[in-house]
Amino acid sequence: MLDQNDKGEALRFTMDRLETRMRQCHRKADQAKFFALALKTIQIVIAGAIPILALAKPSASQPSVNGILGACIVIIEGFQHTFKFEQFWIRYRQGQYELEAEKGQYLNKAGPYEGVSNPDAVLVIRLDSI
């Protein structure tokens, strides 16, 4: 059986873990958002440049430049599909919100924490499931 000091230490550990996970989710969501938006912006700029270059004075190198820009769009799309930045952005942000909601329920002894004999244990189990 844990004494009060051990219970307090266990709760501090659990709350530190919760805060760490929330910060990690926030940081990872911001990183994924940055890459998703940066790649999409670059892709749009390159795609917009192709017709402008096509209207410019024709030169011998213009078809190859337009071809290279078109290939860049395909490569960027491949990166977006492979690394799934948009999906990770959403998943990490959703995880952060779930952890914040769990913390709120725990602190207010609401939802699954209402009327249970050991809410700390319930918190640990629910954090692991998130």
mmCIF file of C-alpha atoms in Angstrom, residues 55-107:
data_model
loop_
_atom_site.group_PDB
_atom_site.id
_atom_site.type_symbol
_atom_site.label_atom_id
_atom_site.label_comp_id
_atom_site.label_asym_id
_atom_site.label_seq_id
_atom_site.Cartn_x
_atom_site.Cartn_y
_atom_site.Cartn_z
ATOM 1 C CA LEU A 55 3.005 33.851 -71.791
ATOM 2 C CA ALA A 56 6.453 35.382 -71.589
ATOM 3 C CA LYS A 57 8.586 35.826 -74.673
ATOM 4 C CA PRO A 58 9.273 32.326 -76.038
ATOM 5 C CA SER A 59 12.821 31.140 -75.841
ATOM 6 C CA ALA A 60 14.642 27.929 -76.523
ATOM 7 C CA SER A 61 14.864 27.044 -72.834
ATOM 8 C CA GLN A 62 11.251 27.841 -71.867
ATOM 9 C CA PRO A 63 9.786 24.366 -72.491
ATOM 10 C CA SER A 64 12.482 22.798 -70.349
ATOM 11 C CA VAL A 65 11.931 25.360 -67.569
ATOM 12 C CA ASN A 66 8.187 24.686 -67.608
ATOM 13 C CA GLY A 67 8.904 20.953 -67.577
ATOM 14 C CA ILE A 68 11.217 21.296 -64.590
ATOM 15 C CA LEU A 69 8.649 23.382 -62.709
ATOM 16 C CA GLY A 70 5.953 20.793 -63.477
ATOM 17 C CA ALA A 71 8.238 18.050 -62.185
ATOM 18 C CA CYS A 72 8.824 20.068 -59.005
ATOM 19 C CA ILE A 73 5.051 20.140 -58.422
ATOM 20 C CA VAL A 74 4.908 16.360 -58.759
ATOM 21 C CA ILE A 75 7.856 15.923 -56.372
ATOM 22 C CA ILE A 76 6.311 18.229 -53.768
ATOM 23 C CA GLU A 77 2.998 16.361 -54.041
ATOM 24 C CA GLY A 78 4.912 13.126 -53.516
ATOM 25 C CA PHE A 79 6.503 14.518 -50.352
ATOM 26 C CA GLN A 80 3.118 15.611 -49.062
ATOM 27 C CA HIS A 81 1.618 12.206 -49.736
ATOM 28 C CA THR A 82 4.574 10.246 -48.345
ATOM 29 C CA PHE A 83 5.153 12.223 -45.165
ATOM 30 C CA LYS A 84 1.449 12.953 -44.505
ATOM 31 C CA PHE A 85 2.062 16.324 -42.856
ATOM 32 C CA GLU A 86 -1.610 17.334 -42.968
ATOM 33 C CA GLN A 87 -2.796 14.094 -41.360
ATOM 34 C CA PHE A 88 -0.133 14.330 -38.629
ATOM 35 C CA TRP A 89 -1.015 17.961 -38.021
ATOM 36 C CA ILE A 90 -4.637 16.969 -37.390
ATOM 37 C CA ARG A 91 -3.792 13.867 -35.342
ATOM 38 C CA TYR A 92 -1.318 15.635 -33.061
ATOM 39 C CA ARG A 93 -3.667 18.574 -32.528
ATOM 40 C CA GLN A 94 -6.514 16.169 -31.772
ATOM 41 C CA GLY A 95 -4.281 14.325 -29.297
ATOM 42 C CA GLN A 96 -3.403 17.588 -27.586
ATOM 43 C CA TYR A 97 -7.090 18.503 -27.245
ATOM 44 C CA GLU A 98 -7.920 15.052 -25.891
ATOM 45 C CA LEU A 99 -5.159 15.328 -23.285
ATOM 46 C CA GLU A 100 -6.333 18.805 -22.272
ATOM 47 C CA ALA A 101 -9.906 17.541 -21.923
ATOM 48 C CA GLU A 102 -8.716 14.579 -19.885
ATOM 49 C CA LYS A 103 -6.783 16.879 -17.568
ATOM 50 C CA GLY A 104 -9.849 19.078 -17.113
ATOM 51 C CA GLN A 105 -12.068 16.112 -16.304
ATOM 52 C CA TYR A 106 -9.524 14.764 -13.838
ATOM 53 C CA LEU A 107 -9.026 18.079 -12.042
#
